[in-house]
mmCIF file with all atom_site columns, C-alpha atoms and ligand atoms in Angstrom:
data_model
loop_
_atom_site.group_PDB
_atom_site.id
_atom_site.type_symbol
_atom_site.label_atom_id
_atom_site.label_alt_id
_atom_site.label_comp_id
_atom_site.label_asym_id
_atom_site.label_entity_id
_atom_site.label_seq_id
_atom_site.pdbx_PDB_ins_code
_atom_site.Cartn_x
_atom_site.Cartn_y
_atom_site.Cartn_z
_atom_site.occupancy
_atom_site.B_iso_or_equiv
_atom_site.pdbx_formal_charge
_atom_site.auth_seq_id
_atom_site.auth_comp_id
_atom_site.auth_asym_id
_atom_site.auth_atom_id
_atom_site.pdbx_PDB_model_num
ATOM   1   C CA  . UNK A 1 1   ? 21.400 -23.974 22.838 1.00 96.00 ? 1   UNK A CA  1
ATOM   2   C CA  . UNK A 1 2   ? 25.620 -24.162 21.096 1.00 98.00 ? 2   UNK A CA  1
ATOM   3   C CA  . UNK A 1 3   ? 28.381 -23.578 23.479 1.00 97.00 ? 3   UNK A CA  1
ATOM   4   C CA  . UNK A 1 4   ? 31.582 -22.301 21.223 1.00 97.00 ? 4   UNK A CA  1
ATOM   5   C CA  . UNK A 1 5   ? 35.393 -22.796 23.020 1.00 93.00 ? 5   UNK A CA  1
ATOM   6   C CA  . UNK A 1 6   ? 38.665 -23.114 21.577 1.00 90.00 ? 6   UNK A CA  1
ATOM   7   C CA  . UNK A 1 7   ? 39.752 -25.904 24.215 1.00 85.00 ? 7   UNK A CA  1
ATOM   8   C CA  . UNK A 1 8   ? 38.711 -28.895 24.409 1.00 85.00 ? 8   UNK A CA  1
ATOM   9   C CA  . UNK A 1 9   ? 39.174 -28.192 28.133 1.00 78.00 ? 9   UNK A CA  1
ATOM   10  C CA  . UNK A 1 10  ? 36.413 -25.548 28.206 1.00 83.00 ? 10  UNK A CA  1
ATOM   11  C CA  . UNK A 1 11  ? 34.286 -27.770 26.551 1.00 90.00 ? 11  UNK A CA  1
ATOM   12  C CA  . UNK A 1 12  ? 34.901 -30.861 28.831 1.00 87.00 ? 12  UNK A CA  1
ATOM   13  C CA  . UNK A 1 13  ? 34.058 -28.453 32.082 1.00 84.00 ? 13  UNK A CA  1
ATOM   14  C CA  . UNK A 1 14  ? 31.406 -27.616 30.001 1.00 89.00 ? 14  UNK A CA  1
ATOM   15  C CA  . UNK A 1 15  ? 29.857 -30.385 28.974 1.00 92.00 ? 15  UNK A CA  1
ATOM   16  C CA  . UNK A 1 16  ? 30.064 -32.288 32.459 1.00 90.00 ? 16  UNK A CA  1
ATOM   17  C CA  . UNK A 1 17  ? 28.190 -29.062 33.591 1.00 90.00 ? 17  UNK A CA  1
ATOM   18  C CA  . UNK A 1 18  ? 25.086 -30.102 30.908 1.00 94.00 ? 18  UNK A CA  1
ATOM   19  C CA  . UNK A 1 19  ? 24.979 -33.537 32.107 1.00 94.00 ? 19  UNK A CA  1
ATOM   20  C CA  . UNK A 1 20  ? 25.070 -32.398 36.180 1.00 93.00 ? 20  UNK A CA  1
ATOM   21  C CA  . UNK A 1 21  ? 22.393 -29.554 35.441 1.00 95.00 ? 21  UNK A CA  1
ATOM   22  C CA  . UNK A 1 22  ? 20.448 -31.747 33.067 1.00 97.00 ? 22  UNK A CA  1
ATOM   23  C CA  . UNK A 1 23  ? 20.515 -28.909 30.382 1.00 96.00 ? 23  UNK A CA  1
ATOM   24  C CA  . UNK A 1 24  ? 21.132 -29.666 27.277 1.00 97.00 ? 24  UNK A CA  1
ATOM   25  C CA  . UNK A 1 25  ? 24.140 -27.852 24.893 1.00 97.00 ? 25  UNK A CA  1
ATOM   26  C CA  . UNK A 1 26  ? 26.035 -28.848 21.581 1.00 97.00 ? 26  UNK A CA  1
ATOM   27  C CA  . UNK A 1 27  ? 29.487 -27.613 22.258 1.00 97.00 ? 27  UNK A CA  1
ATOM   28  C CA  . UNK A 1 28  ? 31.805 -26.245 19.862 1.00 97.00 ? 28  UNK A CA  1
ATOM   29  C CA  . UNK A 1 29  ? 35.087 -26.734 19.839 1.00 96.00 ? 29  UNK A CA  1
ATOM   30  C CA  . UNK A 1 30  ? 36.513 -24.206 17.120 1.00 96.00 ? 30  UNK A CA  1
ATOM   31  C CA  . UNK A 1 31  ? 37.988 -20.324 17.367 1.00 96.00 ? 31  UNK A CA  1
ATOM   32  C CA  . UNK A 1 32  ? 35.177 -18.310 17.361 1.00 97.00 ? 32  UNK A CA  1
ATOM   33  C CA  . UNK A 1 33  ? 35.606 -16.287 15.124 1.00 98.00 ? 33  UNK A CA  1
ATOM   34  C CA  . UNK A 1 34  ? 35.866 -19.264 12.892 1.00 98.00 ? 34  UNK A CA  1
ATOM   35  C CA  . UNK A 1 35  ? 32.419 -20.848 13.601 1.00 98.00 ? 35  UNK A CA  1
ATOM   36  C CA  . UNK A 1 36  ? 31.420 -17.407 13.378 1.00 98.00 ? 36  UNK A CA  1
ATOM   37  C CA  . UNK A 1 37  ? 31.608 -17.505 9.694  1.00 98.00 ? 37  UNK A CA  1
ATOM   38  C CA  . UNK A 1 38  ? 30.761 -21.267 8.842  1.00 98.00 ? 38  UNK A CA  1
ATOM   39  C CA  . UNK A 1 39  ? 27.762 -22.148 10.536 1.00 98.00 ? 39  UNK A CA  1
ATOM   40  C CA  . UNK A 1 40  ? 24.792 -21.855 9.257  1.00 97.00 ? 40  UNK A CA  1
ATOM   41  C CA  . UNK A 1 41  ? 23.002 -22.407 12.339 1.00 97.00 ? 41  UNK A CA  1
ATOM   42  C CA  . UNK A 1 42  ? 21.121 -18.734 12.941 1.00 97.00 ? 42  UNK A CA  1
ATOM   43  C CA  . UNK A 1 43  ? 19.854 -18.903 17.296 1.00 98.00 ? 43  UNK A CA  1
ATOM   44  C CA  . UNK A 1 44  ? 17.248 -15.459 19.305 1.00 98.00 ? 44  UNK A CA  1
ATOM   45  C CA  . UNK A 1 45  ? 19.844 -14.937 22.050 1.00 98.00 ? 45  UNK A CA  1
ATOM   46  C CA  . UNK A 1 46  ? 23.889 -14.941 21.659 1.00 98.00 ? 46  UNK A CA  1
ATOM   47  C CA  . UNK A 1 47  ? 25.597 -14.439 25.494 1.00 98.00 ? 47  UNK A CA  1
ATOM   48  C CA  . UNK A 1 48  ? 29.141 -14.316 26.170 1.00 97.00 ? 48  UNK A CA  1
ATOM   49  C CA  . UNK A 1 49  ? 29.785 -13.622 29.384 1.00 94.00 ? 49  UNK A CA  1
ATOM   50  C CA  . UNK A 1 50  ? 32.779 -12.821 31.722 1.00 91.00 ? 50  UNK A CA  1
ATOM   51  C CA  . UNK A 1 51  ? 36.693 -13.172 30.205 1.00 89.00 ? 51  UNK A CA  1
ATOM   52  C CA  . UNK A 1 52  ? 35.291 -13.090 26.111 1.00 93.00 ? 52  UNK A CA  1
ATOM   53  C CA  . UNK A 1 53  ? 35.549 -9.804  24.787 1.00 95.00 ? 53  UNK A CA  1
ATOM   54  C CA  . UNK A 1 54  ? 39.336 -9.209  25.890 1.00 93.00 ? 54  UNK A CA  1
ATOM   55  C CA  . UNK A 1 55  ? 40.648 -12.448 23.952 1.00 92.00 ? 55  UNK A CA  1
ATOM   56  C CA  . UNK A 1 56  ? 38.586 -11.266 20.989 1.00 95.00 ? 56  UNK A CA  1
ATOM   57  C CA  . UNK A 1 57  ? 41.961 -9.923  18.309 1.00 94.00 ? 57  UNK A CA  1
ATOM   58  C CA  . UNK A 1 58  ? 38.533 -7.787  16.110 1.00 96.00 ? 58  UNK A CA  1
ATOM   59  C CA  . UNK A 1 59  ? 35.847 -6.392  17.442 1.00 97.00 ? 59  UNK A CA  1
ATOM   60  C CA  . UNK A 1 60  ? 34.405 -5.400  14.224 1.00 98.00 ? 60  UNK A CA  1
ATOM   61  C CA  . UNK A 1 61  ? 34.902 -8.885  13.157 1.00 98.00 ? 61  UNK A CA  1
ATOM   62  C CA  . UNK A 1 62  ? 33.136 -10.371 16.609 1.00 98.00 ? 62  UNK A CA  1
ATOM   63  C CA  . UNK A 1 63  ? 30.358 -8.117  16.074 1.00 98.00 ? 63  UNK A CA  1
ATOM   64  C CA  . UNK A 1 64  ? 29.888 -8.731  11.860 1.00 97.00 ? 64  UNK A CA  1
ATOM   65  C CA  . UNK A 1 65  ? 29.487 -12.435 13.168 1.00 98.00 ? 65  UNK A CA  1
ATOM   66  C CA  . UNK A 1 66  ? 26.775 -11.533 16.367 1.00 98.00 ? 66  UNK A CA  1
ATOM   67  C CA  . UNK A 1 67  ? 24.638 -10.335 14.048 1.00 97.00 ? 67  UNK A CA  1
ATOM   68  C CA  . UNK A 1 68  ? 25.598 -13.309 11.004 1.00 97.00 ? 68  UNK A CA  1
ATOM   69  C CA  . UNK A 1 69  ? 24.629 -15.745 13.729 1.00 97.00 ? 69  UNK A CA  1
ATOM   70  C CA  . UNK A 1 70  ? 21.579 -14.297 15.269 1.00 97.00 ? 70  UNK A CA  1
ATOM   71  C CA  . UNK A 1 71  ? 17.804 -14.483 14.541 1.00 97.00 ? 71  UNK A CA  1
ATOM   72  C CA  . UNK A 1 72  ? 16.170 -10.994 12.785 1.00 95.00 ? 72  UNK A CA  1
ATOM   73  C CA  . UNK A 1 73  ? 15.412 -8.869  15.706 1.00 96.00 ? 73  UNK A CA  1
ATOM   74  C CA  . UNK A 1 74  ? 17.719 -11.571 17.823 1.00 97.00 ? 74  UNK A CA  1
ATOM   75  C CA  . UNK A 1 75  ? 19.969 -9.937  20.932 1.00 98.00 ? 75  UNK A CA  1
ATOM   76  C CA  . UNK A 1 76  ? 23.266 -10.259 22.290 1.00 98.00 ? 76  UNK A CA  1
ATOM   77  C CA  . UNK A 1 77  ? 23.214 -10.050 25.960 1.00 98.00 ? 77  UNK A CA  1
ATOM   78  C CA  . UNK A 1 78  ? 26.702 -9.679  27.070 1.00 98.00 ? 78  UNK A CA  1
ATOM   79  C CA  . UNK A 1 79  ? 27.862 -9.230  30.719 1.00 98.00 ? 79  UNK A CA  1
ATOM   80  C CA  . UNK A 1 80  ? 32.404 -8.854  31.052 1.00 97.00 ? 80  UNK A CA  1
ATOM   81  C CA  . UNK A 1 81  ? 34.151 -7.359  33.358 1.00 96.00 ? 81  UNK A CA  1
ATOM   82  C CA  . UNK A 1 82  ? 34.824 -4.229  33.538 1.00 97.00 ? 82  UNK A CA  1
ATOM   83  C CA  . UNK A 1 83  ? 37.597 -2.881  30.576 1.00 95.00 ? 83  UNK A CA  1
ATOM   84  C CA  . UNK A 1 84  ? 37.912 -0.463  33.614 1.00 94.00 ? 84  UNK A CA  1
ATOM   85  C CA  . UNK A 1 85  ? 39.072 -3.026  36.285 1.00 93.00 ? 85  UNK A CA  1
ATOM   86  C CA  . UNK A 1 86  ? 42.177 -3.775  34.011 1.00 90.00 ? 86  UNK A CA  1
ATOM   87  C CA  . UNK A 1 87  ? 43.608 -0.187  35.507 1.00 91.00 ? 87  UNK A CA  1
ATOM   88  C CA  . UNK A 1 88  ? 43.222 -1.067  39.230 1.00 87.00 ? 88  UNK A CA  1
ATOM   89  C CA  . UNK A 1 89  ? 45.270 -2.625  41.647 1.00 82.00 ? 89  UNK A CA  1
ATOM   90  C CA  . UNK A 1 90  ? 45.967 -2.163  45.427 1.00 80.00 ? 90  UNK A CA  1
ATOM   91  C CA  . UNK A 1 91  ? 47.078 0.181   45.259 1.00 79.00 ? 91  UNK A CA  1
ATOM   92  C CA  . UNK A 1 92  ? 44.747 2.108   42.953 1.00 78.00 ? 92  UNK A CA  1
ATOM   93  C CA  . UNK A 1 93  ? 44.936 3.490   39.619 1.00 78.00 ? 93  UNK A CA  1
ATOM   94  C CA  . UNK A 1 94  ? 48.569 1.742   38.920 1.00 79.00 ? 94  UNK A CA  1
ATOM   95  C CA  . UNK A 1 95  ? 47.036 -0.992  36.152 1.00 80.00 ? 95  UNK A CA  1
ATOM   96  C CA  . UNK A 1 96  ? 47.390 -1.254  31.982 1.00 84.00 ? 96  UNK A CA  1
ATOM   97  C CA  . UNK A 1 97  ? 46.287 2.259   30.370 1.00 89.00 ? 97  UNK A CA  1
ATOM   98  C CA  . UNK A 1 98  ? 42.507 2.011   29.977 1.00 92.00 ? 98  UNK A CA  1
ATOM   99  C CA  . UNK A 1 99  ? 43.710 3.445   26.353 1.00 93.00 ? 99  UNK A CA  1
ATOM   100 C CA  . UNK A 1 100 ? 46.244 0.560   25.235 1.00 90.00 ? 100 UNK A CA  1
ATOM   101 C CA  . UNK A 1 101 ? 46.326 -0.240  22.585 1.00 88.00 ? 101 UNK A CA  1
ATOM   102 C CA  . UNK A 1 102 ? 48.277 -3.084  20.995 1.00 89.00 ? 102 UNK A CA  1
ATOM   103 C CA  . UNK A 1 103 ? 47.658 -6.717  21.973 1.00 87.00 ? 103 UNK A CA  1
ATOM   104 C CA  . UNK A 1 104 ? 48.907 -7.021  25.846 1.00 85.00 ? 104 UNK A CA  1
ATOM   105 C CA  . UNK A 1 105 ? 51.606 -10.185 25.746 1.00 79.00 ? 105 UNK A CA  1
ATOM   106 C CA  . UNK A 1 106 ? 51.781 -12.388 28.802 1.00 70.00 ? 106 UNK A CA  1
ATOM   107 C CA  . UNK A 1 107 ? 54.643 -14.227 28.435 1.00 60.00 ? 107 UNK A CA  1
ATOM   108 C CA  . UNK A 1 108 ? 53.368 -16.680 31.505 1.00 59.00 ? 108 UNK A CA  1
ATOM   109 C CA  . UNK A 1 109 ? 50.605 -18.281 29.156 1.00 57.00 ? 109 UNK A CA  1
ATOM   110 C CA  . UNK A 1 110 ? 47.095 -18.272 31.169 1.00 61.00 ? 110 UNK A CA  1
ATOM   111 C CA  . UNK A 1 111 ? 46.922 -20.013 34.245 1.00 55.00 ? 111 UNK A CA  1
ATOM   112 C CA  . UNK A 1 112 ? 44.351 -22.303 35.329 1.00 54.00 ? 112 UNK A CA  1
ATOM   113 C CA  . UNK A 1 113 ? 42.014 -18.533 36.139 1.00 56.00 ? 113 UNK A CA  1
ATOM   114 C CA  . UNK A 1 114 ? 38.619 -20.399 35.645 1.00 54.00 ? 114 UNK A CA  1
ATOM   115 C CA  . UNK A 1 115 ? 39.008 -22.780 37.272 1.00 51.00 ? 115 UNK A CA  1
ATOM   116 C CA  . UNK A 1 116 ? 40.316 -20.452 40.173 1.00 50.00 ? 116 UNK A CA  1
ATOM   117 C CA  . UNK A 1 117 ? 37.319 -17.485 40.419 1.00 48.00 ? 117 UNK A CA  1
ATOM   118 C CA  . UNK A 1 118 ? 34.680 -20.680 39.878 1.00 48.00 ? 118 UNK A CA  1
ATOM   119 C CA  . UNK A 1 119 ? 36.216 -23.618 42.334 1.00 45.00 ? 119 UNK A CA  1
ATOM   120 C CA  . UNK A 1 120 ? 34.566 -21.220 45.478 1.00 44.00 ? 120 UNK A CA  1
ATOM   121 C CA  . UNK A 1 121 ? 31.157 -21.472 43.971 1.00 45.00 ? 121 UNK A CA  1
ATOM   122 C CA  . UNK A 1 122 ? 31.139 -25.251 43.685 1.00 41.00 ? 122 UNK A CA  1
ATOM   123 C CA  . UNK A 1 123 ? 31.125 -26.118 40.145 1.00 41.00 ? 123 UNK A CA  1
ATOM   124 C CA  . UNK A 1 124 ? 35.196 -27.584 39.413 1.00 46.00 ? 124 UNK A CA  1
ATOM   125 C CA  . UNK A 1 125 ? 37.801 -28.037 42.305 1.00 50.00 ? 125 UNK A CA  1
ATOM   126 C CA  . UNK A 1 126 ? 40.202 -26.174 39.581 1.00 49.00 ? 126 UNK A CA  1
ATOM   127 C CA  . UNK A 1 127 ? 44.682 -27.279 38.688 1.00 51.00 ? 127 UNK A CA  1
ATOM   128 C CA  . UNK A 1 128 ? 45.380 -24.905 41.289 1.00 52.00 ? 128 UNK A CA  1
ATOM   129 C CA  . UNK A 1 129 ? 49.167 -25.551 39.816 1.00 56.00 ? 129 UNK A CA  1
ATOM   130 C CA  . UNK A 1 130 ? 48.585 -25.298 36.442 1.00 58.00 ? 130 UNK A CA  1
ATOM   131 C CA  . UNK A 1 131 ? 51.062 -23.998 33.827 1.00 63.00 ? 131 UNK A CA  1
ATOM   132 C CA  . UNK A 1 132 ? 50.573 -23.450 31.303 1.00 64.00 ? 132 UNK A CA  1
ATOM   133 C CA  . UNK A 1 133 ? 53.944 -22.467 28.390 1.00 67.00 ? 133 UNK A CA  1
ATOM   134 C CA  . UNK A 1 134 ? 52.191 -21.241 25.608 1.00 69.00 ? 134 UNK A CA  1
ATOM   135 C CA  . UNK A 1 135 ? 52.834 -17.338 25.324 1.00 74.00 ? 135 UNK A CA  1
ATOM   136 C CA  . UNK A 1 136 ? 49.174 -15.654 25.399 1.00 77.00 ? 136 UNK A CA  1
ATOM   137 C CA  . UNK A 1 137 ? 47.562 -12.161 24.354 1.00 85.00 ? 137 UNK A CA  1
ATOM   138 C CA  . UNK A 1 138 ? 44.362 -10.673 25.766 1.00 88.00 ? 138 UNK A CA  1
ATOM   139 C CA  . UNK A 1 139 ? 43.265 -6.945  24.483 1.00 92.00 ? 139 UNK A CA  1
ATOM   140 C CA  . UNK A 1 140 ? 41.776 -3.893  26.269 1.00 93.00 ? 140 UNK A CA  1
ATOM   141 C CA  . UNK A 1 141 ? 38.978 -2.859  24.287 1.00 96.00 ? 141 UNK A CA  1
ATOM   142 C CA  . UNK A 1 142 ? 37.310 -0.791  25.998 1.00 97.00 ? 142 UNK A CA  1
ATOM   143 C CA  . UNK A 1 143 ? 33.594 0.842   26.393 1.00 97.00 ? 143 UNK A CA  1
ATOM   144 C CA  . UNK A 1 144 ? 32.883 2.557   23.226 1.00 98.00 ? 144 UNK A CA  1
ATOM   145 C CA  . UNK A 1 145 ? 34.547 0.214   20.680 1.00 97.00 ? 145 UNK A CA  1
ATOM   146 C CA  . UNK A 1 146 ? 33.097 -2.807  22.254 1.00 98.00 ? 146 UNK A CA  1
ATOM   147 C CA  . UNK A 1 147 ? 29.395 -0.953  21.831 1.00 98.00 ? 147 UNK A CA  1
ATOM   148 C CA  . UNK A 1 148 ? 30.883 1.160   18.421 1.00 98.00 ? 148 UNK A CA  1
ATOM   149 C CA  . UNK A 1 149 ? 31.674 -2.210  17.499 1.00 98.00 ? 149 UNK A CA  1
ATOM   150 C CA  . UNK A 1 150 ? 28.066 -3.255  17.540 1.00 98.00 ? 150 UNK A CA  1
ATOM   151 C CA  . UNK A 1 151 ? 26.644 -0.560  15.775 1.00 97.00 ? 151 UNK A CA  1
ATOM   152 C CA  . UNK A 1 152 ? 28.529 -0.087  12.853 1.00 97.00 ? 152 UNK A CA  1
ATOM   153 C CA  . UNK A 1 153 ? 27.347 -3.895  12.569 1.00 97.00 ? 153 UNK A CA  1
ATOM   154 C CA  . UNK A 1 154 ? 24.273 -2.853  12.737 1.00 96.00 ? 154 UNK A CA  1
ATOM   155 C CA  . UNK A 1 155 ? 23.077 -3.960  16.425 1.00 97.00 ? 155 UNK A CA  1
ATOM   156 C CA  . UNK A 1 156 ? 20.953 -1.806  18.253 1.00 97.00 ? 156 UNK A CA  1
ATOM   157 C CA  . UNK A 1 157 ? 21.808 -1.072  21.978 1.00 97.00 ? 157 UNK A CA  1
ATOM   158 C CA  . UNK A 1 158 ? 18.951 -1.242  24.564 1.00 96.00 ? 158 UNK A CA  1
ATOM   159 C CA  . UNK A 1 159 ? 20.508 -2.018  27.266 1.00 98.00 ? 159 UNK A CA  1
ATOM   160 C CA  . UNK A 1 160 ? 23.845 -1.264  28.954 1.00 98.00 ? 160 UNK A CA  1
ATOM   161 C CA  . UNK A 1 161 ? 24.534 -1.146  33.120 1.00 98.00 ? 161 UNK A CA  1
ATOM   162 C CA  . UNK A 1 162 ? 27.024 -1.589  35.435 1.00 98.00 ? 162 UNK A CA  1
ATOM   163 C CA  . UNK A 1 163 ? 27.638 -3.144  38.978 1.00 97.00 ? 163 UNK A CA  1
ATOM   164 C CA  . UNK A 1 164 ? 30.035 -1.995  41.422 1.00 97.00 ? 164 UNK A CA  1
ATOM   165 C CA  . UNK A 1 165 ? 31.120 -4.815  41.856 1.00 97.00 ? 165 UNK A CA  1
ATOM   166 C CA  . UNK A 1 166 ? 32.145 -8.341  40.209 1.00 95.00 ? 166 UNK A CA  1
ATOM   167 C CA  . UNK A 1 167 ? 30.537 -12.011 40.201 1.00 93.00 ? 167 UNK A CA  1
ATOM   168 C CA  . UNK A 1 168 ? 32.849 -14.199 41.294 1.00 88.00 ? 168 UNK A CA  1
ATOM   169 C CA  . UNK A 1 169 ? 36.422 -12.974 39.986 1.00 85.00 ? 169 UNK A CA  1
ATOM   170 C CA  . UNK A 1 170 ? 38.085 -10.952 42.897 1.00 86.00 ? 170 UNK A CA  1
ATOM   171 C CA  . UNK A 1 171 ? 40.219 -9.616  39.906 1.00 86.00 ? 171 UNK A CA  1
ATOM   172 C CA  . UNK A 1 172 ? 43.332 -7.984  42.005 1.00 85.00 ? 172 UNK A CA  1
ATOM   173 C CA  . UNK A 1 173 ? 45.272 -8.382  45.067 1.00 86.00 ? 173 UNK A CA  1
ATOM   174 C CA  . UNK A 1 174 ? 43.012 -7.332  47.708 1.00 90.00 ? 174 UNK A CA  1
ATOM   175 C CA  . UNK A 1 175 ? 39.136 -6.827  46.301 1.00 91.00 ? 175 UNK A CA  1
ATOM   176 C CA  . UNK A 1 176 ? 37.462 -6.749  49.176 1.00 94.00 ? 176 UNK A CA  1
ATOM   177 C CA  . UNK A 1 177 ? 34.304 -9.678  49.644 1.00 94.00 ? 177 UNK A CA  1
ATOM   178 C CA  . UNK A 1 178 ? 30.539 -9.446  49.903 1.00 95.00 ? 178 UNK A CA  1
ATOM   179 C CA  . UNK A 1 179 ? 27.860 -11.606 49.430 1.00 95.00 ? 179 UNK A CA  1
ATOM   180 C CA  . UNK A 1 180 ? 27.411 -13.498 46.995 1.00 93.00 ? 180 UNK A CA  1
ATOM   181 C CA  . UNK A 1 181 ? 30.801 -14.469 46.466 1.00 90.00 ? 181 UNK A CA  1
ATOM   182 C CA  . UNK A 1 182 ? 31.047 -11.406 45.549 1.00 94.00 ? 182 UNK A CA  1
ATOM   183 C CA  . UNK A 1 183 ? 33.920 -8.384  45.359 1.00 94.00 ? 183 UNK A CA  1
ATOM   184 C CA  . UNK A 1 184 ? 34.427 -5.037  45.906 1.00 95.00 ? 184 UNK A CA  1
ATOM   185 C CA  . UNK A 1 185 ? 37.205 -2.727  45.015 1.00 93.00 ? 185 UNK A CA  1
ATOM   186 C CA  . UNK A 1 186 ? 39.426 -3.190  48.522 1.00 91.00 ? 186 UNK A CA  1
ATOM   187 C CA  . UNK A 1 187 ? 38.043 -0.223  51.774 1.00 89.00 ? 187 UNK A CA  1
ATOM   188 C CA  . UNK A 1 188 ? 38.318 3.224   51.488 1.00 89.00 ? 188 UNK A CA  1
ATOM   189 C CA  . UNK A 1 189 ? 38.404 2.755   47.470 1.00 90.00 ? 189 UNK A CA  1
ATOM   190 C CA  . UNK A 1 190 ? 36.459 5.077   45.865 1.00 91.00 ? 190 UNK A CA  1
ATOM   191 C CA  . UNK A 1 191 ? 34.130 2.763   44.151 1.00 93.00 ? 191 UNK A CA  1
ATOM   192 C CA  . UNK A 1 192 ? 34.061 2.250   40.611 1.00 93.00 ? 192 UNK A CA  1
ATOM   193 C CA  . UNK A 1 193 ? 32.081 -0.359  37.828 1.00 96.00 ? 193 UNK A CA  1
ATOM   194 C CA  . UNK A 1 194 ? 33.710 -3.638  37.979 1.00 96.00 ? 194 UNK A CA  1
ATOM   195 C CA  . UNK A 1 195 ? 31.284 -5.842  35.432 1.00 97.00 ? 195 UNK A CA  1
ATOM   196 C CA  . UNK A 1 196 ? 29.582 -4.425  32.298 1.00 98.00 ? 196 UNK A CA  1
ATOM   197 C CA  . UNK A 1 197 ? 26.166 -5.046  30.883 1.00 98.00 ? 197 UNK A CA  1
ATOM   198 C CA  . UNK A 1 198 ? 25.223 -5.057  27.615 1.00 98.00 ? 198 UNK A CA  1
ATOM   199 C CA  . UNK A 1 199 ? 21.933 -5.584  25.844 1.00 98.00 ? 199 UNK A CA  1
ATOM   200 C CA  . UNK A 1 200 ? 21.368 -5.034  21.384 1.00 98.00 ? 200 UNK A CA  1
ATOM   201 C CA  . UNK A 1 201 ? 18.938 -6.137  19.822 1.00 98.00 ? 201 UNK A CA  1
ATOM   202 C CA  . UNK A 1 202 ? 20.188 -7.159  15.896 1.00 96.00 ? 202 UNK A CA  1
ATOM   203 C CA  . UNK A 1 203 ? 18.337 -3.763  13.333 1.00 88.00 ? 203 UNK A CA  1
ATOM   204 C CA  . UNK A 1 204 ? 19.167 -6.170  10.011 1.00 79.00 ? 204 UNK A CA  1
ATOM   205 C CA  . UNK A 1 205 ? 16.477 -7.727  8.097  1.00 75.00 ? 205 UNK A CA  1
ATOM   206 C CA  . UNK A 1 206 ? 17.622 -10.407 6.860  1.00 66.00 ? 206 UNK A CA  1
ATOM   207 C CA  . UNK A 1 207 ? 21.084 -12.038 8.631  1.00 52.00 ? 207 UNK A CA  1
ATOM   208 C CA  . UNK A 1 208 ? 24.162 -10.630 6.455  1.00 49.00 ? 208 UNK A CA  1
ATOM   209 C CA  . UNK A 1 209 ? 26.484 -13.114 4.935  1.00 52.00 ? 209 UNK A CA  1
HETATM 210 C C1  . LIG B 2 .   ? 37.347 -16.440 30.847 1.00 50.26 ? 1   LIG B C1  1
HETATM 211 S S1  . LIG B 2 .   ? 37.090 -17.677 30.514 1.00 50.26 ? 1   LIG B S1  1
HETATM 212 C C2  . LIG B 2 .   ? 35.234 -17.304 30.059 1.00 50.26 ? 1   LIG B C2  1
HETATM 213 C C3  . LIG B 2 .   ? 34.441 -18.210 30.940 1.00 50.26 ? 1   LIG B C3  1
HETATM 214 C C4  . LIG B 2 .   ? 32.526 -17.916 30.734 1.00 50.26 ? 1   LIG B C4  1
HETATM 215 N N1  . LIG B 2 .   ? 32.885 -16.414 30.478 1.00 50.26 ? 1   LIG B N1  1
HETATM 216 C C5  . LIG B 2 .   ? 32.604 -18.334 31.886 1.00 50.26 ? 1   LIG B C5  1
HETATM 217 O O1  . LIG B 2 .   ? 31.886 -17.252 32.267 1.00 50.26 ? 1   LIG B O1  1
HETATM 218 O O2  . LIG B 2 .   ? 32.636 -19.043 32.862 1.00 50.26 ? 1   LIG B O2  1
HETATM 219 C C6  . LIG B 2 .   ? 37.617 -17.890 28.483 1.00 50.26 ? 1   LIG B C6  1
HETATM 220 C C7  . LIG B 2 .   ? 37.675 -18.491 27.444 1.00 50.26 ? 1   LIG B C7  1
HETATM 221 O O3  . LIG B 2 .   ? 37.541 -18.352 25.892 1.00 50.26 ? 1   LIG B O3  1
HETATM 222 C C8  . LIG B 2 .   ? 37.600 -19.176 25.447 1.00 50.26 ? 1   LIG B C8  1
HETATM 223 N N2  . LIG B 2 .   ? 38.826 -18.628 24.652 1.00 50.26 ? 1   LIG B N2  1
HETATM 224 C C9  . LIG B 2 .   ? 39.547 -18.084 23.784 1.00 50.26 ? 1   LIG B C9  1
HETATM 225 N N3  . LIG B 2 .   ? 39.930 -17.301 22.776 1.00 50.26 ? 1   LIG B N3  1
HETATM 226 C C10 . LIG B 2 .   ? 39.230 -18.320 22.254 1.00 50.26 ? 1   LIG B C10 1
HETATM 227 C C11 . LIG B 2 .   ? 39.016 -17.830 20.656 1.00 50.26 ? 1   LIG B C11 1
HETATM 228 N N4  . LIG B 2 .   ? 39.217 -17.366 19.471 1.00 50.26 ? 1   LIG B N4  1
HETATM 229 N N5  . LIG B 2 .   ? 38.049 -18.741 20.034 1.00 50.26 ? 1   LIG B N5  1
HETATM 230 C C12 . LIG B 2 .   ? 36.789 -19.822 21.007 1.00 50.26 ? 1   LIG B C12 1
HETATM 231 N N6  . LIG B 2 .   ? 37.355 -19.370 22.600 1.00 50.26 ? 1   LIG B N6  1
HETATM 232 C C13 . LIG B 2 .   ? 37.169 -19.094 22.531 1.00 50.26 ? 1   LIG B C13 1
HETATM 233 C C14 . LIG B 2 .   ? 39.556 -19.890 26.401 1.00 50.26 ? 1   LIG B C14 1
HETATM 234 O O4  . LIG B 2 .   ? 39.206 -21.232 25.721 1.00 50.26 ? 1   LIG B O4  1
HETATM 235 C C15 . LIG B 2 .   ? 38.233 -19.750 27.625 1.00 50.26 ? 1   LIG B C15 1
HETATM 236 O O5  . LIG B 2 .   ? 37.818 -20.219 27.749 1.00 50.26 ? 1   LIG B O5  1
#
């Protein structure tokens, strides 16, 4: 098992979790695109979870990279916050446009949202006062654009799921916390999908380089 992240801090946390749980994993500190395009390793499963797709500047490049590192018949399993959630706020549909195509710039950088989100589930205490001086850019990819990028790269979509809750993360103020550290939309608001699950199989006979 190999985990990839561009952040030393994220790799340190992951390393600690690996040691605590006894789940063996090799960790690589790298830009994901660079690693996908250069590694000689091939895998049966590629896994991407909460808060991955929204940091990718180029979905087609990501999907081609996934196909490259998967064995023929290998699978991508992806569980993400649903792209619709970034259009929501306590006030309803008042966030970013679902179809915004430019990078979304956050001049305040990225706070310790991972630590904040995971702390209630008991893994890491988080760094509540963390201030990041770096400007951050995220990307709004629609459900259709995610699926189309995988199809275009040669993946076959097997499973798609939508969930009415978000695991472990209050995505905007006023969300309703339910059992299992899950959050739903605020009470009184119509339920919409808050997480998206995908499983796709590498349909290409040989890894494409
Ligand atoms: C929201 S976190 C992911 C959390 C993780 N998926 C989980 O479920 O706990 C986003 C991560 O993406 C990493 N990241 C952002 N851009 C990246 C890139 N170009 N290459 C590799 N990692 C990147 C960040 O360092 C950060 O650790």
